Amino acid sequence: MNVVSVSTQPIDGQKPGTSGLRKKVKVFSQPGYLENFVQSIFDNLSGQQGKTLVLGGDGRYFNDTAIQIILRMAAAAGFGRVLVGQNGILSTPAASAVIRKQAAFGGIILSASHNPGGPDGDFGIKYNLANGGPANETFTEAVYQRSRSISVYKYVDAPDIDLGVPGETLLGDMKVQVIDPVADYAALQESLFDFNKIAELLARPEFRMRFDAMHAVTGPYAKAILEGRLGAPAGTVVNGDPLPDFGGGHPDPNPVYAADLVAALADPHSGLSFGAASDGDGDRNMIVGRDFIVSPSDSLAVLAANYQYIPAYSGGLAGVARSMPTSCAVDRVAQSLGIPCFETPTGWKFFGSLLDAGQLTLCGEESAGTGSNHVREKDGLWAVLFWLNILAARNETAPQIVREHWRKFGRNVYSRHDYEGIETAKADRLFAELRGKLPGLAGTEISGMRVELADDFAYTDPVDGSRSEKQGVRVLLQGGSRVVFRLSGTGTEGATLRVYLERYVADAALHEVPTQEALAPLVALAEKIANIATITGRDAPDVIS
Ligand code: G16
């Protein structure tokens, strides 16, 4: 085996964010950039010799180039086998499923999730551990530190591997096994849900569904499962061919970027009764009923409240978890079920240790992610199948189910306002001033609302005791309302300010008040506390979801 050592120098800025390292393609394709980061990952592993690595990505621009580089480097790092998705494709939840099912040492997932792709778009890479979940902060920090002192990277000199056909090849001494990216994942989903019941629902003439794969990785998975195994009519999955630039779109399933799907469900002539979408790498989901968008926070709460209809969970839930900015709707469900509800920082990695310890079964985030103990990533298509299973079992529509949920538990009216591409210096100033105000806020009254608690969220992992500080500024108000401020950790340009707004409304007569109208007083309060317009010069958010 011809191992080549290349001298290199540290490259600035290789610090992983909320979910791995995400940068512009132009940054990633600089000489040595990807190699430095991958070597920094490998230098932090021990015991990988002869073991299996799982490798795949969402098919975005640069995916194929990066895979060939990583294969050669994995061979030099001593891996015995790499399982790589055919054509380099593996959705994030499918990669997690394969790592677990094949008892791999770990995995590398190539994706910038919901961020746009193409030569001018974004690329990303993250390392997942043997449990199938994203590496924790201790590991990602160690990778970053390594990237600051790296002096050499290694690869095996060998030609590109043909990833178009399943089968096995040798690269140096390492086996490269090209696998069907859908098989393990589809089998896992079938073991969780009542596929017969879902198939009956999909066969009903009055039930018509559309799944928008947004030209991203979920297309082949949704076609194989919904149209293949479950018999949904051909054409149920739209935009189902993954494209390196997602067809020029922004593969983020929210009301702004999946506006076509929302419009189709609002059109009485479309005949559609249920809609769903997934993102670039297949871990996020959007659920849409007739003229009704289910908010991700509500979706998590509804899934938890209806666990009994799902074969895999019908025995009961050990616990549930949500990220701090996610609405407290699921907390009310947990309380009524008498099970624990954990509140973690943003980032799926924080759910992993609780899932591994068996302390929770379902978890989710406001950022359109829900998942369970079946893998260690959020799972877009899983959430859609969960909803279909509930619809089939209850024989009701999504809006009926959500409205009934509100009547029973009250409604946590919720919205997120994003201010994108703010100059970093302005964002830093905003947070510095905001943090300076926190100690004096509790007990004061702002715009007629009393502040009960104002702090910077910190989290101690109940299983491994690790501590994460500065995970978002939260202002809790009397009556269960909240305003949370956070900077995104997944963007690649400037800073994105996220303002999360939540108000609890128990009175069913007020449940249909439009969301933004119900939250207007909190928007005004957020402005008063954080001076967003003055500091950033923006008087309205770019995206409201
Ligand atoms: C990633 C993480 C999620 C997190 C989201 C929020 O999602 O996996 O756990 O909620 O980022 O990102 P931000 O820091 O921008 O608010 P994804 O789908 O991008 O991998």
Coordinates of C-alpha atoms and ligand atoms in Angstrom, one line a residue:
M1 CA 0.0 0.0 0.0
N2 CA 1.5 3.3 -1.1
V3 CA 0.9 5.8 1.7
V4 CA 1.8 9.4 0.7
S5 CA 2.5 12.0 3.5
V6 CA 1.9 15.6 2.5
S7 CA 3.3 18.5 4.5
T8 CA 0.6 21.0 5.3
Q9 CA -0.1 24.1 7.4
P10 CA -3.0 24.9 9.7
I11 CA -5.9 26.7 8.0
D12 CA -7.9 29.2 10.0
G13 CA -11.6 28.8 10.8
Q14 CA -12.0 25.0 11.0
K15 CA -14.1 25.2 14.1
P16 CA -17.2 23.0 13.8
G17 CA -20.6 24.7 14.5
T18 CA -24.0 23.4 15.6
S19 CA -23.5 20.4 13.3
G20 CA -20.0 19.9 11.9
L21 CA -17.9 22.2 9.7
R22 CA -20.0 24.1 7.2
K23 CA -18.4 26.5 4.7
K24 CA -18.8 27.7 1.1
V25 CA -17.8 25.1 -1.6
K26 CA -15.1 27.6 -2.7
V27 CA -13.6 27.4 0.8
F28 CA -13.8 23.6 1.0
S29 CA -12.2 23.2 -2.4
Q30 CA -9.1 25.1 -1.6
P31 CA -6.0 22.9 -1.7
G32 CA -5.6 21.0 1.5
Y33 CA -8.7 22.4 3.2
L34 CA -10.8 19.2 3.3
E35 CA -7.7 17.1 3.8
N36 CA -6.6 19.1 6.8
F37 CA -10.0 18.7 8.5
V38 CA -10.4 15.0 7.7
Q39 CA -6.9 14.3 9.0
S40 CA -7.7 16.3 12.2
I41 CA -10.7 13.9 12.7
F42 CA -8.6 10.8 12.1
D43 CA -5.8 12.1 14.4
N44 CA -8.4 12.1 17.2
L45 CA -9.5 8.5 16.7
S46 CA -7.8 5.5 18.3
G47 CA -8.5 1.9 17.6
Q48 CA -9.9 2.3 14.0
Q49 CA -7.4 -0.1 12.5
G50 CA -9.2 -2.8 10.6
K51 CA -12.6 -1.4 11.5
T52 CA -15.5 -0.1 9.4
L53 CA -16.3 3.5 8.5
V54 CA -19.6 4.6 6.9
L55 CA -19.4 7.3 4.3
G56 CA -21.9 9.2 2.3
G57 CA -23.5 12.5 1.8
D58 CA -26.5 14.4 0.4
G59 CA -25.2 14.5 -3.1
R60 CA -24.6 18.2 -3.2
Y61 CA -21.9 19.8 -5.4
F62 CA -18.4 18.6 -4.3
N63 CA -19.8 15.4 -2.7
D64 CA -18.3 13.1 -5.3
T65 CA -14.8 14.8 -5.2
A66 CA -14.8 14.8 -1.4
I67 CA -15.7 11.1 -1.1
Q68 CA -12.8 10.0 -3.3
I69 CA -10.4 12.1 -1.1
I70 CA -11.8 10.7 2.1
L71 CA -11.7 7.1 0.8
R72 CA -7.9 7.4 0.1
M73 CA -7.3 9.1 3.5
A74 CA -9.4 6.4 5.4
A75 CA -7.2 3.7 3.8
A76 CA -4.1 5.6 5.1
A77 CA -5.7 5.9 8.5
G78 CA -5.9 2.1 8.7
F79 CA -9.7 1.5 8.4
G80 CA -10.3 -2.1 7.2
R81 CA -13.5 -1.3 5.3
V82 CA -15.6 1.6 4.2
L83 CA -19.3 1.3 3.5
V84 CA -20.2 4.0 1.0
G85 CA -23.6 4.8 -0.3
Q86 CA -24.1 4.1 -4.1
N87 CA -23.1 7.3 -6.0
G88 CA -21.9 8.7 -2.7
I89 CA -25.4 9.1 -1.4
L90 CA -26.6 8.5 2.2
S91 CA -29.1 10.7 3.9
T92 CA -28.1 11.7 7.4
P93 CA -30.6 9.4 9.2
A94 CA -29.8 6.6 6.8
A95 CA -26.1 7.0 7.6
S96 CA -27.0 6.8 11.3
A97 CA -29.0 3.6 10.7
V98 CA -26.2 2.0 8.7
I99 CA -23.6 2.8 11.4
R100 CA -25.8 1.2 14.0
K101 CA -26.9 -1.8 12.0
Q102 CA -23.5 -2.7 10.7
A103 CA -21.8 -2.0 14.1
A104 CA -19.4 0.4 12.4
F105 CA -16.6 2.3 14.2
G106 CA -18.1 5.6 13.0
G107 CA -19.1 7.6 10.0
I108 CA -18.4 10.7 8.0
I109 CA -21.5 12.5 6.6
L110 CA -21.1 15.2 3.9
S111 CA -23.8 17.8 4.0
A112 CA -24.6 21.4 4.7
S113 CA -28.1 20.2 5.5
H114 CA -30.7 22.8 4.5
N115 CA -28.2 25.3 3.1
P116 CA -28.1 25.9 -0.7
G117 CA -25.7 23.9 -2.8
G118 CA -23.9 24.3 -6.1
P119 CA -20.5 25.8 -6.9
D120 CA -21.4 29.0 -5.1
G121 CA -23.3 27.2 -2.3
D122 CA -22.4 25.5 0.9
F123 CA -20.7 22.2 1.8
G124 CA -20.2 20.5 5.1
I125 CA -18.7 17.5 6.9
K126 CA -19.2 15.9 10.3
Y127 CA -18.1 12.9 12.1
N128 CA -20.5 10.5 13.8
L129 CA -19.6 8.0 16.5
A130 CA -20.3 4.3 16.8
N131 CA -23.8 5.0 18.3
G132 CA -24.7 6.6 15.0
G133 CA -24.9 10.1 16.5
P134 CA -22.9 13.3 15.9
A135 CA -19.7 13.5 17.9
N136 CA -20.0 15.5 21.1
E137 CA -18.5 18.9 21.8
T138 CA -15.4 17.5 23.5
F139 CA -14.6 15.6 20.3
T140 CA -15.3 18.5 17.9
E141 CA -13.3 20.8 20.0
A142 CA -10.3 18.4 19.9
V143 CA -10.7 18.2 16.1
Y144 CA -10.6 22.0 15.9
Q145 CA -7.5 22.1 18.2
R146 CA -5.8 19.5 16.0
S147 CA -6.6 21.6 12.9
R148 CA -4.6 24.5 14.4
S149 CA -1.4 22.5 14.7
I150 CA -1.6 20.0 11.9
S151 CA 1.6 19.5 9.8
V152 CA 0.9 16.5 7.7
Y153 CA -2.0 14.6 6.1
K154 CA -1.8 11.1 4.6
Y155 CA -3.5 9.3 1.7
V156 CA -3.1 6.1 -0.2
D157 CA -2.1 6.7 -3.8
A158 CA -4.8 4.9 -5.8
P159 CA -7.3 5.6 -8.6
D160 CA -10.9 6.8 -8.0
I161 CA -13.4 4.1 -7.1
D162 CA -16.5 3.6 -9.2
L163 CA -19.3 4.3 -6.9
G164 CA -22.1 3.7 -9.4
V165 CA -22.5 0.0 -8.9
P166 CA -23.0 -1.9 -5.6
G167 CA -20.1 -4.2 -4.9
E168 CA -16.7 -4.5 -3.3
T169 CA -13.3 -3.2 -4.4
L170 CA -9.9 -2.8 -2.7
L171 CA -8.2 0.5 -2.1
G172 CA -4.7 -0.3 -0.9
D173 CA -5.5 -2.8 1.9
M174 CA -8.9 -1.4 2.6
K175 CA -12.2 -2.8 1.3
V176 CA -14.6 -0.3 -0.2
Q177 CA -18.1 -1.7 -0.3
V178 CA -20.7 0.3 -2.3
I179 CA -24.1 -0.3 -0.6
D180 CA -27.7 0.4 -1.5
P181 CA -28.3 3.7 0.4
V182 CA -32.0 2.9 1.0
A183 CA -32.1 -0.8 2.1
D184 CA -31.1 -0.7 5.8
Y185 CA -33.1 2.5 6.4
A186 CA -36.3 1.2 4.7
A187 CA -36.1 -2.0 6.7
L188 CA -35.7 -0.1 9.9
Q189 CA -38.8 2.1 9.2
E190 CA -40.8 -1.0 8.4
S191 CA -39.9 -2.4 11.8
L192 CA -41.3 0.7 13.6
F193 CA -44.6 1.5 11.9
D194 CA -47.8 -0.3 10.9
F195 CA -47.1 -0.3 7.1
N196 CA -50.4 -2.2 6.4
K197 CA -52.4 0.5 8.0
I198 CA -50.5 3.3 6.2
A199 CA -50.9 1.5 2.9
E200 CA -54.7 1.3 3.5
L201 CA -54.7 5.1 4.1
L202 CA -52.7 5.8 1.0
A203 CA -55.1 3.7 -1.0
R204 CA -58.2 5.6 0.1
P205 CA -59.5 7.7 -2.9
E206 CA -60.3 10.7 -0.6
F207 CA -56.7 10.8 0.8
R208 CA -54.2 12.4 -1.5
M209 CA -50.7 13.1 -0.4
R210 CA -47.7 15.1 -1.8
F211 CA -44.1 14.6 -0.6
D212 CA -41.8 17.4 -1.8
A213 CA -38.2 16.1 -1.7
M214 CA -36.9 19.5 -2.8
H215 CA -34.4 17.9 -5.3
A216 CA -32.5 16.7 -2.3
V217 CA -31.4 13.4 -0.8
T218 CA -34.8 12.1 0.4
G219 CA -36.2 11.6 -3.1
P220 CA -34.9 8.0 -3.6
Y221 CA -35.9 7.1 0.0
A222 CA -39.4 8.6 -0.3
K223 CA -40.0 7.0 -3.7
A224 CA -38.8 3.5 -2.4
I225 CA -40.9 3.7 0.8
L226 CA -44.0 5.7 0.0
E227 CA -44.5 4.8 -3.7
G228 CA -42.7 1.4 -3.6
R229 CA -43.4 -0.4 -0.3
L230 CA -46.6 1.5 0.7
G231 CA -48.2 1.7 -2.8
A232 CA -48.8 5.5 -2.9
P233 CA -49.6 6.6 -6.5
A234 CA -46.6 7.4 -8.7
G235 CA -46.1 11.1 -8.6
T236 CA -46.8 11.4 -4.9
V237 CA -43.1 12.3 -4.5
V238 CA -42.3 15.5 -6.3
N239 CA -38.9 17.0 -7.0
G240 CA -37.6 13.5 -6.3
D241 CA -34.3 13.5 -8.2
P242 CA -31.4 14.7 -6.1
L243 CA -29.5 17.4 -7.9
P244 CA -26.0 18.8 -6.9
D245 CA -27.5 22.3 -6.7
F246 CA -31.0 21.2 -5.5
G247 CA -32.4 22.7 -8.7
G248 CA -31.2 26.1 -7.6
G249 CA -33.6 26.0 -4.6
H250 CA -33.0 26.3 -0.9
P251 CA -33.7 22.8 0.4
D252 CA -35.1 24.0 3.7
P253 CA -38.7 22.7 4.4
N254 CA -40.3 25.8 5.8
P255 CA -43.2 28.0 4.7
V256 CA -40.8 30.3 2.8
Y257 CA -38.7 27.8 0.9
A258 CA -41.4 25.1 0.5
A259 CA -44.0 27.7 -0.6
D260 CA -45.2 25.6 -3.5
L261 CA -46.2 22.8 -1.3
V262 CA -47.9 25.1 1.2
A263 CA -49.8 26.8 -1.8
A264 CA -50.9 23.4 -3.2
L265 CA -52.3 22.4 0.1
A266 CA -54.1 25.7 0.4
D267 CA -55.7 25.3 -3.1
P268 CA -59.1 23.7 -2.8
H269 CA -58.8 22.5 -6.4
S270 CA -55.6 20.5 -5.8
G271 CA -57.5 17.7 -4.1
L272 CA -54.5 17.2 -1.7
S273 CA -55.2 16.3 1.9
F274 CA -51.7 15.9 3.3
G275 CA -48.3 17.3 2.4
A276 CA -44.8 16.8 3.7
A277 CA -41.3 17.9 2.8
S278 CA -37.7 17.2 3.8
D279 CA -34.4 19.0 3.6
G280 CA -31.0 18.7 1.9
D281 CA -29.8 15.7 3.9
G282 CA -33.2 14.2 4.9
D283 CA -33.2 14.9 8.6
R284 CA -35.7 17.8 8.7
N285 CA -39.4 17.6 8.0
M286 CA -42.4 19.8 7.4
I287 CA -46.0 18.6 7.9
V288 CA -48.8 20.4 6.1
G289 CA -52.5 19.7 6.3
R290 CA -55.2 21.3 4.1
D291 CA -54.6 25.0 4.5
F292 CA -52.7 24.3 7.7
I293 CA -49.0 24.2 8.6
V294 CA -48.1 22.2 11.6
S295 CA -45.4 24.0 13.6
P296 CA -42.4 21.7 14.3
S297 CA -42.8 22.3 18.1
D298 CA -46.5 21.3 17.9
S299 CA -45.5 18.3 15.7
L300 CA -43.2 17.0 18.4
A301 CA -46.0 17.4 21.1
V302 CA -48.6 15.6 18.9
L303 CA -46.3 12.7 18.1
A304 CA -45.6 12.3 21.8
A305 CA -49.3 12.4 22.7
N306 CA -50.1 9.8 20.1
Y307 CA -47.3 7.3 20.7
Q308 CA -49.8 4.5 21.5
Y309 CA -50.7 4.2 17.8
I310 CA -47.2 3.3 16.7
P311 CA -46.1 -0.3 17.2
A312 CA -42.5 0.5 18.1
Y313 CA -43.5 3.0 20.9
S314 CA -46.9 1.6 22.0
G315 CA -45.3 0.1 25.1
G316 CA -44.7 3.6 26.5
L317 CA -42.2 6.4 26.3
A318 CA -39.2 6.5 28.6
G319 CA -39.0 10.3 28.3
V320 CA -39.0 13.1 25.8
A321 CA -36.6 16.0 25.1
R322 CA -36.6 19.2 23.2
S323 CA -34.0 21.9 22.6
M324 CA -34.3 25.0 24.8
P325 CA -35.7 27.3 22.1
T326 CA -38.4 24.7 21.1
S327 CA -41.8 25.5 22.4
C328 CA -42.9 24.0 25.7
A329 CA -45.9 22.2 24.1
V330 CA -44.2 18.8 24.6
D331 CA -43.6 19.5 28.3
R332 CA -47.3 19.5 28.8
V333 CA -47.7 16.1 27.2
A334 CA -44.8 14.7 29.3
Q335 CA -46.5 16.0 32.4
S336 CA -49.8 14.4 31.5
L337 CA -48.0 11.1 30.8
G338 CA -45.9 11.3 34.0
I339 CA -42.6 11.0 32.1
P340 CA -39.5 13.2 32.2
C341 CA -39.0 16.0 29.7
F342 CA -35.4 17.1 29.1
E343 CA -34.4 20.6 27.9
T344 CA -31.1 20.6 26.0
P345 CA -29.1 23.2 24.0
T346 CA -29.7 23.4 20.3
G347 CA -27.9 20.6 18.3
W348 CA -28.9 17.0 17.9
K349 CA -25.6 15.8 19.6
F350 CA -27.1 16.7 23.0
F351 CA -29.9 14.1 22.7
G352 CA -27.4 11.3 22.0
S353 CA -26.3 10.6 25.6
L354 CA -29.9 10.6 26.9
L355 CA -31.0 8.2 24.1
D356 CA -28.0 5.9 24.7
A357 CA -28.8 5.9 28.5
G358 CA -32.4 4.9 27.7
Q359 CA -33.8 8.0 29.3
L360 CA -35.8 9.2 26.4
T361 CA -37.7 7.8 23.4
L362 CA -38.8 10.9 21.4
C363 CA -37.0 14.2 20.9
G364 CA -37.3 17.2 18.6
E365 CA -36.4 20.8 17.8
E366 CA -38.2 23.9 16.5
S367 CA -35.8 23.7 13.5
A368 CA -38.0 21.1 11.9
G369 CA -36.4 18.1 13.4
T370 CA -37.9 15.2 15.2
G371 CA -36.6 11.7 16.0
S372 CA -36.5 8.8 18.3
N373 CA -34.2 6.1 19.7
H374 CA -34.3 4.2 16.4
V375 CA -31.3 6.2 15.2
R376 CA -29.1 9.0 16.7
E377 CA -30.0 11.8 14.2
K378 CA -33.3 13.5 13.5
D379 CA -35.2 11.8 10.7
G380 CA -37.4 13.6 8.2
L381 CA -39.2 10.6 6.6
W382 CA -39.6 8.9 9.9
A383 CA -41.6 11.9 11.1
V384 CA -43.8 11.7 8.0
L385 CA -44.4 8.0 8.5
F386 CA -45.3 8.7 12.2
W387 CA -47.9 11.2 11.1
L388 CA -49.3 8.9 8.4
N389 CA -49.6 6.1 11.0
I390 CA -51.5 8.4 13.3
L391 CA -53.8 9.7 10.6
A392 CA -54.5 6.1 9.5
A393 CA -55.2 4.9 13.1
R394 CA -57.3 7.9 14.1
N395 CA -59.1 8.5 10.8
E396 CA -58.8 12.2 11.3
T397 CA -57.0 14.9 9.4
A398 CA -53.8 16.7 10.6
P399 CA -55.6 20.0 11.3
Q400 CA -58.3 18.1 13.3
I401 CA -55.7 16.3 15.3
V402 CA -53.6 19.5 16.1
R403 CA -56.7 21.5 17.0
E404 CA -57.9 18.8 19.3
H405 CA -54.4 18.7 20.9
W406 CA -54.7 22.4 21.6
R407 CA -58.1 22.0 23.2
K408 CA -56.7 19.4 25.5
F409 CA -53.3 20.9 26.4
G410 CA -53.7 24.6 25.5
R411 CA -51.8 26.1 22.6
N412 CA -48.2 27.2 22.7
V413 CA -48.3 29.9 20.0
Y414 CA -44.9 29.9 18.5
S415 CA -42.8 31.6 15.8
R416 CA -39.1 32.1 14.9
H417 CA -37.9 35.3 13.4
D418 CA -34.5 35.1 11.5
Y419 CA -32.3 38.1 10.7
E420 CA -29.8 36.7 8.2
G421 CA -26.4 37.9 7.1
I422 CA -25.9 40.4 9.9
E423 CA -22.3 41.8 10.2
T424 CA -20.6 39.7 12.9
A425 CA -19.4 42.8 14.8
K426 CA -23.0 44.1 15.0
A427 CA -24.3 40.7 16.2
D428 CA -21.5 40.5 18.8
R429 CA -22.4 44.0 20.1
L430 CA -26.1 43.1 20.3
F431 CA -25.3 40.0 22.4
A432 CA -22.8 41.8 24.6
E433 CA -25.4 44.5 25.4
L434 CA -28.1 42.0 25.9
R435 CA -26.0 39.8 28.2
G436 CA -25.1 43.0 30.2
K437 CA -28.8 43.6 30.8
L438 CA -29.7 40.1 32.0
P439 CA -28.9 40.5 35.7
G440 CA -31.3 43.4 36.1
L441 CA -34.3 42.1 34.1
A442 CA -35.9 39.6 36.5
G443 CA -38.7 41.1 38.4
T444 CA -39.1 44.1 36.1
E445 CA -42.1 44.8 34.0
I446 CA -41.7 45.5 30.3
S447 CA -44.6 46.6 28.1
G448 CA -47.0 45.3 30.8
M449 CA -45.3 41.9 31.0
R450 CA -43.5 40.7 34.1
V451 CA -40.0 39.1 33.6
E452 CA -39.7 36.0 35.8
L453 CA -36.2 34.9 34.8
A454 CA -33.6 36.2 32.3
D455 CA -30.4 34.2 31.8
D456 CA -27.9 32.7 29.4
F457 CA -28.9 29.1 29.1
A458 CA -26.3 26.6 30.3
Y459 CA -26.6 22.8 30.3
T460 CA -25.0 20.0 32.3
D461 CA -25.5 16.7 30.6
P462 CA -27.3 14.5 33.1
V463 CA -25.5 11.4 31.9
D464 CA -21.8 12.4 31.4
G465 CA -21.7 15.6 33.4
S466 CA -20.3 17.7 30.5
R467 CA -21.1 21.4 30.7
S468 CA -22.2 23.7 27.8
E469 CA -22.4 27.4 28.5
K470 CA -23.8 30.4 26.5
Q471 CA -26.4 28.4 24.7
G472 CA -28.9 31.2 24.1
V473 CA -30.4 34.1 26.0
R474 CA -33.8 33.4 27.4
V475 CA -36.3 35.8 28.9
L476 CA -39.2 34.0 30.7
L477 CA -42.3 35.9 31.3
Q478 CA -45.2 35.5 33.7
G479 CA -47.9 33.1 32.3
G480 CA -45.5 30.9 30.3
S481 CA -44.5 33.3 27.5
R482 CA -40.9 33.4 26.4
V483 CA -38.5 35.3 24.2
V484 CA -35.2 33.6 23.3
F485 CA -32.2 35.1 21.4
R486 CA -29.6 32.9 19.7
L487 CA -27.0 33.1 17.0
S488 CA -27.2 30.4 14.4
G489 CA -24.4 27.9 14.4
T490 CA -25.0 26.6 10.8
G491 CA -24.7 29.6 8.6
T492 CA -21.7 30.3 6.4
E493 CA -21.9 34.1 5.9
G494 CA -22.0 36.8 8.6
A495 CA -24.3 36.0 11.6
T496 CA -27.9 35.0 11.7
L497 CA -29.9 36.2 14.7
R498 CA -32.7 34.0 15.7
V499 CA -35.5 35.3 17.9
Y500 CA -37.8 32.7 19.2
L501 CA -41.2 33.8 20.4
E502 CA -43.7 31.8 22.4
R503 CA -47.0 32.5 24.2
Y504 CA -49.2 30.1 26.0
V505 CA -52.9 30.4 25.3
A506 CA -55.2 28.1 27.3
D507 CA -58.5 29.6 26.1
A508 CA -59.7 27.6 23.1
A509 CA -61.7 30.7 21.9
L510 CA -58.4 32.3 21.1
H511 CA -56.6 29.4 19.4
E512 CA -57.4 30.6 15.9
V513 CA -56.0 34.1 16.4
P514 CA -53.3 34.3 13.7
T515 CA -49.8 33.5 15.1
Q516 CA -48.1 36.7 14.3
E517 CA -50.9 38.7 15.7
A518 CA -50.9 36.7 18.9
L519 CA -47.1 37.2 19.2
A520 CA -47.0 41.0 18.3
P521 CA -46.6 42.1 21.9
L522 CA -43.6 39.8 22.3
V523 CA -42.0 41.1 19.1
A524 CA -42.3 44.6 20.6
L525 CA -40.8 43.4 23.9
A526 CA -37.9 41.6 22.1
E527 CA -37.1 44.9 20.3
K528 CA -37.1 46.8 23.6
I529 CA -34.8 44.4 25.2
A530 CA -32.3 43.7 22.4
N531 CA -32.5 46.9 20.2
I532 CA -32.4 44.8 17.1
A533 CA -33.4 47.6 14.7
T534 CA -31.0 50.2 16.2
I535 CA -28.0 47.8 16.3
T536 CA -28.4 45.9 13.1
G537 CA -30.3 48.4 11.0
R538 CA -32.9 45.8 10.2
D539 CA -36.5 46.6 10.9
A540 CA -38.0 43.3 9.9
P541 CA -36.8 39.6 9.9
D542 CA -35.8 37.9 6.6
V543 CA -37.6 34.7 7.4
I544 CA -40.5 34.1 9.7
S545 CA -41.3 30.5 10.4
Ligands
G16_1 C1 -28.5 21.5 12.9 C2 -28.5 20.6 14.0 C3 -29.8 20.8 14.8 C4 -30.1 22.2 15.1 C5 -30.0 23.1 13.9 C6 -30.1 24.5 14.3 O1 -29.5 21.1 12.0 O2 -28.4 19.3 13.6 O3 -29.8 20.0 15.9 O4 -31.3 22.4 15.7 O5 -28.7 22.8 13.3 O6 -29.2 25.3 13.7 P1 -28.8 26.8 14.0 O7 -27.6 26.8 14.9 O8 -28.7 27.4 12.7 O9 -30.1 27.4 14.7 P2 -29.2 20.7 10.5 O10 -30.5 20.2 9.9 O11 -28.6 22.0 9.9 O12 -28.1 19.6 10.6

